[in-house]
XYZ file of C-alpha atoms in Angstrom:
400
model
C 228.983 126.161 61.661
C 227.399 129.034 63.628
C 224.448 128.220 65.872
C 223.535 128.749 69.507
C 223.735 125.919 71.989
C 221.747 125.321 75.194
C 224.692 126.628 77.203
C 224.130 129.996 75.521
C 220.598 130.221 76.961
C 221.810 130.860 80.507
C 219.447 130.691 83.457
C 216.023 129.448 82.351
C 214.332 129.517 85.743
C 210.659 130.209 85.257
C 210.954 129.736 81.482
C 209.343 127.080 79.295
C 211.481 125.339 76.676
C 209.744 123.840 73.656
C 211.974 120.957 72.617
C 211.673 119.168 69.261
C 212.760 115.562 69.780
C 212.672 112.470 67.573
C 210.346 109.995 69.255
C 209.375 108.261 66.004
C 210.431 104.956 67.556
C 209.620 101.388 66.543
C 206.562 100.046 68.345
C 204.924 96.647 68.668
C 201.568 96.188 70.366
C 201.890 99.510 72.139
C 205.408 98.894 73.409
C 208.640 100.585 72.323
C 210.973 97.943 70.877
C 214.058 100.160 70.508
C 214.545 103.111 72.856
C 217.685 104.515 71.183
C 215.964 107.742 70.174
C 214.440 108.153 73.623
C 217.848 107.789 75.258
C 219.285 110.293 72.799
C 216.954 112.996 74.165
C 217.858 112.536 77.812
C 220.904 114.799 77.926
C 219.044 117.759 76.447
C 216.061 117.327 78.754
C 218.225 116.972 81.856
C 220.362 119.970 80.887
C 217.283 122.164 80.510
C 215.870 120.925 83.813
C 219.176 121.763 85.513
C 218.924 125.289 84.104
C 215.490 125.619 85.728
C 213.248 125.247 82.681
C 209.939 123.520 82.280
C 210.423 121.099 79.390
C 207.675 120.674 76.782
C 208.444 117.992 74.210
C 207.272 118.190 70.597
C 207.463 115.121 68.371
C 205.780 113.220 65.559
C 204.967 109.564 65.125
C 204.242 107.953 61.770
C 202.459 109.717 58.929
C 198.932 110.633 60.023
C 198.746 113.303 57.297
C 196.992 115.914 59.375
C 194.422 113.530 60.873
C 194.008 112.158 64.382
C 194.982 108.505 64.129
C 194.681 106.627 67.415
C 197.458 104.164 66.520
C 199.839 107.099 66.004
C 199.290 108.759 69.351
C 202.394 109.556 71.397
C 200.602 108.616 74.641
C 202.386 105.249 75.067
C 205.748 106.899 74.493
C 205.327 109.244 77.477
C 205.559 106.281 79.837
C 208.456 104.749 77.930
C 210.411 108.021 78.053
C 209.653 108.400 81.767
C 211.388 105.062 82.392
C 214.424 106.146 80.353
C 214.516 109.567 81.995
C 213.960 108.204 85.492
C 211.394 110.890 86.172
C 207.706 111.572 85.612
C 206.618 112.646 82.124
C 203.086 114.022 81.751
C 201.135 113.719 78.512
C 198.697 116.173 76.937
C 196.494 114.996 74.083
C 197.157 117.993 71.801
C 199.898 120.500 71.052
C 197.808 123.698 71.006
C 194.886 125.137 72.946
C 193.986 126.499 76.350
C 194.116 123.093 78.053
C 197.713 122.700 76.879
C 198.567 126.134 78.227
C 196.977 125.240 81.533
C 198.889 121.960 81.777
C 202.129 123.842 81.232
C 201.149 126.514 83.749
C 200.478 123.790 86.337
C 203.829 122.106 85.641
C 206.435 122.460 88.370
C 209.876 123.898 87.479
C 211.985 121.164 85.840
C 208.815 119.230 85.028
C 208.430 117.451 81.690
C 205.408 117.219 79.400
C 205.091 115.378 76.099
C 202.518 116.884 73.739
C 200.512 114.911 71.233
C 201.756 114.109 67.723
C 202.400 117.412 65.946
C 201.454 115.818 62.614
C 197.853 115.436 63.785
C 197.607 119.099 62.684
C 197.611 119.598 58.873
C 199.555 122.827 59.300
C 202.591 121.065 60.777
C 203.966 119.638 57.547
C 202.930 122.767 55.608
C 205.013 124.990 57.866
C 201.855 126.966 58.626
C 202.655 130.211 60.441
C 199.323 130.372 62.281
C 199.959 126.952 63.863
C 203.545 127.994 64.570
C 202.357 131.069 66.473
C 199.915 128.974 68.500
C 202.662 126.552 69.514
C 205.251 129.293 70.082
C 202.806 130.952 72.452
C 203.274 127.966 74.771
C 206.933 128.626 75.481
C 209.769 131.077 75.888
C 212.600 129.354 74.032
C 212.843 126.719 71.296
C 215.351 123.851 71.255
C 215.770 121.554 68.248
C 217.233 118.192 69.163
C 215.930 116.239 66.146
C 218.499 116.332 63.357
C 216.717 113.364 61.784
C 213.812 115.684 60.906
C 215.942 118.697 60.014
C 215.488 118.159 56.280
C 211.799 119.114 56.660
C 210.514 122.685 56.900
C 207.756 121.798 59.324
C 206.410 123.999 62.075
C 208.112 122.032 64.857
C 211.408 121.511 63.030
C 212.088 124.943 61.539
C 209.364 127.613 61.734
C 209.401 127.864 65.533
C 212.991 129.055 65.274
C 211.679 132.147 63.533
C 209.439 133.047 66.465
C 211.450 132.196 69.588
C 215.091 132.323 70.718
C 216.400 129.072 69.220
C 219.088 126.669 70.317
C 220.499 123.323 69.229
C 219.945 120.505 71.692
C 222.814 118.321 72.845
C 222.220 115.562 70.304
C 221.777 118.103 67.491
C 224.925 119.858 68.638
C 226.983 116.657 68.442
C 225.580 115.844 64.998
C 226.313 119.294 63.565
C 229.817 119.392 65.035
C 230.569 115.950 63.577
C 229.199 116.833 60.156
C 231.212 120.014 60.102
C 234.352 117.988 60.815
C 233.440 115.590 58.015
C 232.621 117.911 55.122
C 232.214 121.479 56.414
C 235.741 122.237 57.554
C 237.424 118.810 57.397
C 241.040 117.972 57.906
C 242.261 116.905 54.468
C 242.698 114.605 52.620
C 239.066 113.477 52.767
C 238.031 109.950 51.724
C 234.405 109.027 51.134
C 233.123 105.466 50.919
C 229.712 105.075 49.331
C 228.055 101.715 48.895
C 224.576 100.371 48.452
C 222.491 98.799 45.759
C 221.711 101.452 43.175
C 223.395 104.470 41.620
C 219.924 105.881 40.835
C 219.226 106.464 44.538
C 222.491 108.309 45.118
C 223.183 110.321 41.970
C 222.958 113.691 43.773
C 225.114 112.388 46.608
C 227.850 111.134 44.256
C 227.844 114.298 42.154
C 228.239 116.434 45.285
C 230.897 114.279 46.951
C 233.257 114.246 43.971
C 233.428 118.034 44.266
C 234.119 117.912 48.009
C 236.464 114.985 48.713
C 239.905 113.898 47.584
C 238.988 110.264 46.939
C 235.662 108.444 46.531
C 235.466 104.679 46.944
C 232.347 103.135 45.441
C 231.133 99.712 46.561
C 228.084 97.492 46.692
C 225.750 97.040 43.768
C 226.373 100.575 42.540
C 230.006 99.701 41.888
C 228.778 97.196 39.280
C 227.248 100.045 37.285
C 230.580 101.893 37.257
C 232.488 98.718 36.347
C 230.077 98.008 33.464
C 230.437 101.618 32.293
C 234.193 101.017 32.126
C 233.605 98.002 29.917
C 233.882 95.167 32.442
C 231.462 92.243 32.341
C 229.367 91.939 35.502
C 227.495 88.748 34.618
C 224.003 88.682 36.082
C 224.888 91.077 38.907
C 222.603 93.874 40.012
C 223.568 96.627 37.586
C 221.857 99.713 36.166
C 223.205 99.512 32.640
C 220.977 102.410 31.602
C 223.001 104.662 33.924
C 226.351 103.995 32.270
C 226.434 107.556 30.903
C 225.644 108.898 34.390
C 228.488 106.863 35.852
C 230.881 108.223 33.245
C 229.607 111.778 33.889
C 230.320 111.379 37.618
C 233.830 110.133 36.810
C 234.342 113.147 34.548
C 233.219 115.582 37.287
C 235.561 113.785 39.687
C 238.468 114.230 37.338
C 237.700 117.912 36.921
C 237.766 118.317 40.697
C 240.866 116.257 41.451
C 238.895 113.446 43.086
C 240.181 109.890 42.625
C 237.486 107.257 42.019
C 238.286 103.935 43.705
C 236.404 100.904 42.399
C 236.787 97.249 43.420
C 239.921 95.539 42.068
C 238.771 92.026 42.876
C 235.341 90.527 43.380
C 233.534 87.788 45.254
C 230.983 86.097 42.989
C 228.341 83.406 43.307
C 225.632 81.864 41.197
C 222.883 82.257 43.785
C 221.886 85.085 46.069
C 221.879 83.224 49.354
C 223.823 83.020 52.592
C 226.840 80.700 52.383
C 226.314 80.149 48.658
C 229.244 78.568 46.835
C 231.495 81.459 45.818
C 234.891 82.397 44.484
C 237.137 85.460 44.321
C 238.073 86.641 40.870
C 239.486 89.560 38.883
C 237.489 92.246 37.128
C 237.365 90.487 33.784
C 236.727 86.988 35.110
C 233.013 87.181 36.023
C 231.097 84.430 34.196
C 227.719 85.136 32.558
C 225.830 83.170 35.239
C 227.600 84.740 38.204
C 226.719 87.752 40.290
C 229.030 90.042 42.244
C 228.076 89.930 45.933
C 231.117 91.474 47.622
C 234.448 93.157 47.073
C 237.539 90.988 47.425
C 240.495 91.160 49.835
C 242.690 93.189 47.451
C 240.047 95.879 47.406
C 240.015 95.999 51.200
C 243.815 96.481 51.213
C 243.410 99.363 48.750
C 240.773 100.949 50.979
C 242.923 100.541 54.074
C 245.807 102.189 52.254
C 243.525 105.072 51.254
C 242.537 105.414 54.918
C 246.206 105.682 55.856
C 246.529 108.667 53.523
C 243.257 110.290 54.562
C 242.683 112.375 57.672
C 238.875 112.348 57.360
C 236.502 109.565 56.300
C 232.813 109.884 55.419
C 231.038 106.524 54.990
C 227.590 105.681 53.659
C 226.535 102.231 52.551
C 227.987 98.679 52.639
C 230.500 97.240 50.196
C 228.546 94.055 49.525
C 225.537 91.952 50.564
C 226.594 92.282 54.197
C 223.380 90.722 55.537
C 224.579 87.335 54.302
C 227.783 85.497 55.202
C 230.354 85.340 53.731
C 229.444 88.385 51.651
C 229.879 90.641 54.652
C 233.637 90.149 54.649
C 234.730 93.306 52.814
C 232.368 95.591 54.721
C 233.441 94.154 58.077
C 237.151 94.273 57.265
C 237.006 97.837 55.926
C 234.921 98.972 58.889
C 237.410 97.484 61.319
C 240.263 99.170 59.454
C 238.507 102.536 59.732
C 237.632 101.976 63.388
C 241.218 101.122 64.286
C 242.511 104.335 62.728
C 239.788 106.426 64.354
C 240.484 104.806 67.737
C 244.185 105.684 67.379
C 243.393 109.279 66.495
C 244.709 108.964 62.949
C 241.343 109.426 61.252
C 238.114 111.343 61.841
C 235.550 108.731 60.805
C 231.933 109.832 60.367
C 229.252 107.460 59.063
C 225.486 107.488 58.595
C 222.481 106.110 56.786
C 220.302 103.146 57.736
C 222.245 100.293 56.121
C 225.500 101.883 57.250
C 224.505 101.861 60.900
C 223.399 98.235 60.616
C 226.639 97.279 58.869
C 228.847 98.986 61.485
C 226.829 97.365 64.277
C 227.300 94.039 62.513
C 231.046 94.662 62.398
C 231.023 95.625 66.083
C 232.807 98.924 65.522
C 230.099 101.592 65.964
C 231.552 102.897 69.220
C 235.026 103.254 67.713
C 233.948 105.602 64.914
C 234.234 109.303 65.639
C 230.520 109.708 65.020
C 227.752 107.526 63.626
C 224.556 109.307 62.604
C 221.223 107.545 62.829
C 219.431 110.381 61.059
C 218.795 108.586 57.779
C 217.250 110.977 55.249
C 218.673 114.125 56.817
C 222.182 112.653 56.798
C 221.863 111.710 53.120
C 220.544 115.127 52.135
C 223.453 116.710 54.000
C 225.864 114.491 52.009
C 224.088 115.594 48.847
C 224.822 119.208 49.722
C 221.144 120.102 50.017
C 219.917 122.746 52.484
C 218.466 121.416 55.732
C 215.684 123.801 56.841
C 215.927 122.782 60.502
C 219.625 123.563 60.582
C 219.412 126.672 58.425
C 216.749 128.069 60.774
C 219.106 127.707 63.753
C 221.921 129.406 61.894
C 219.862 132.152 60.270
C 218.242 133.394 63.431
C 221.219 133.049 65.747
C 224.234 134.496 64.019
């Protein structure tokens, strides 16, 4: 994957770097409740400061839809990031205009400024070139460190790369390198595990993966749709019976591309959807009418672990069962630990992403053992679907 990195920028003394970061953090009563995304930006900011640049941060917060919304101001985040950075961070209540230029001009070398929510301007989400020129006029180079917003062709996520020398930030660099190892130029065989509730939300993802990987394991509620399409009774389980033809189509595409589909071989069922509900493990054709499938069984985990032994690369999105409730987290936790052990030993490149996936791996206590875990959400899913990511394409197109 060809793109320029901050190291390629050289000496930036006297230059201003416009840096797109993801500061769309959870807030409660004006306080940041999870500073993960703030911490993720530190390496890029410090690297640019070391190279002599003034650092001007661009970010969005919420969905103000082109209006100034006081509750969506980035002002409180400037102080929170200053604590994480261990250095002063100024704040300017806009991202264009002469007062912004003056604030940057007054900034000392290696100083840091956070500009106001870019989405307060209606042109941001439209990719408006006039707004892009106004913002580009503030700096000398552009750095994108927000992979989570790379699936949007907004001014601050893509268009600026058309107007300034553009580089991937450190977090973006790690993300792109990991994704390239997972599906771009992976070491084969490649195994994908996809779970979650509904096939309908991941049709594009499944259709793309079966043309890219050697084996696809399907879990969670979406596995029920595939089982039903194969003629198995799923009782009162979550199941999209109207997508049986879609499930069969995906299996057909898989067969045409030499991709093995792995479905659960045994199931954990219960009569109520509740933590610690009375449950039993059964075979595929033993689900009673009043029962629902809430997890994969131990035989399925063994099959997945065996598939991991064959694979050299693993891409994981989505849990294998109702992992939020014990004991229906068992398959997800066991499979995650199996993948983590192989990644830790260097036998497997294990890349995972998507909201529920991150929560599930954290629950299993294995996040740090995976090769890479993306917190990008929508951008990660669109990458898995094989869709273009404007923020990434802009870096590649203008820097090759």
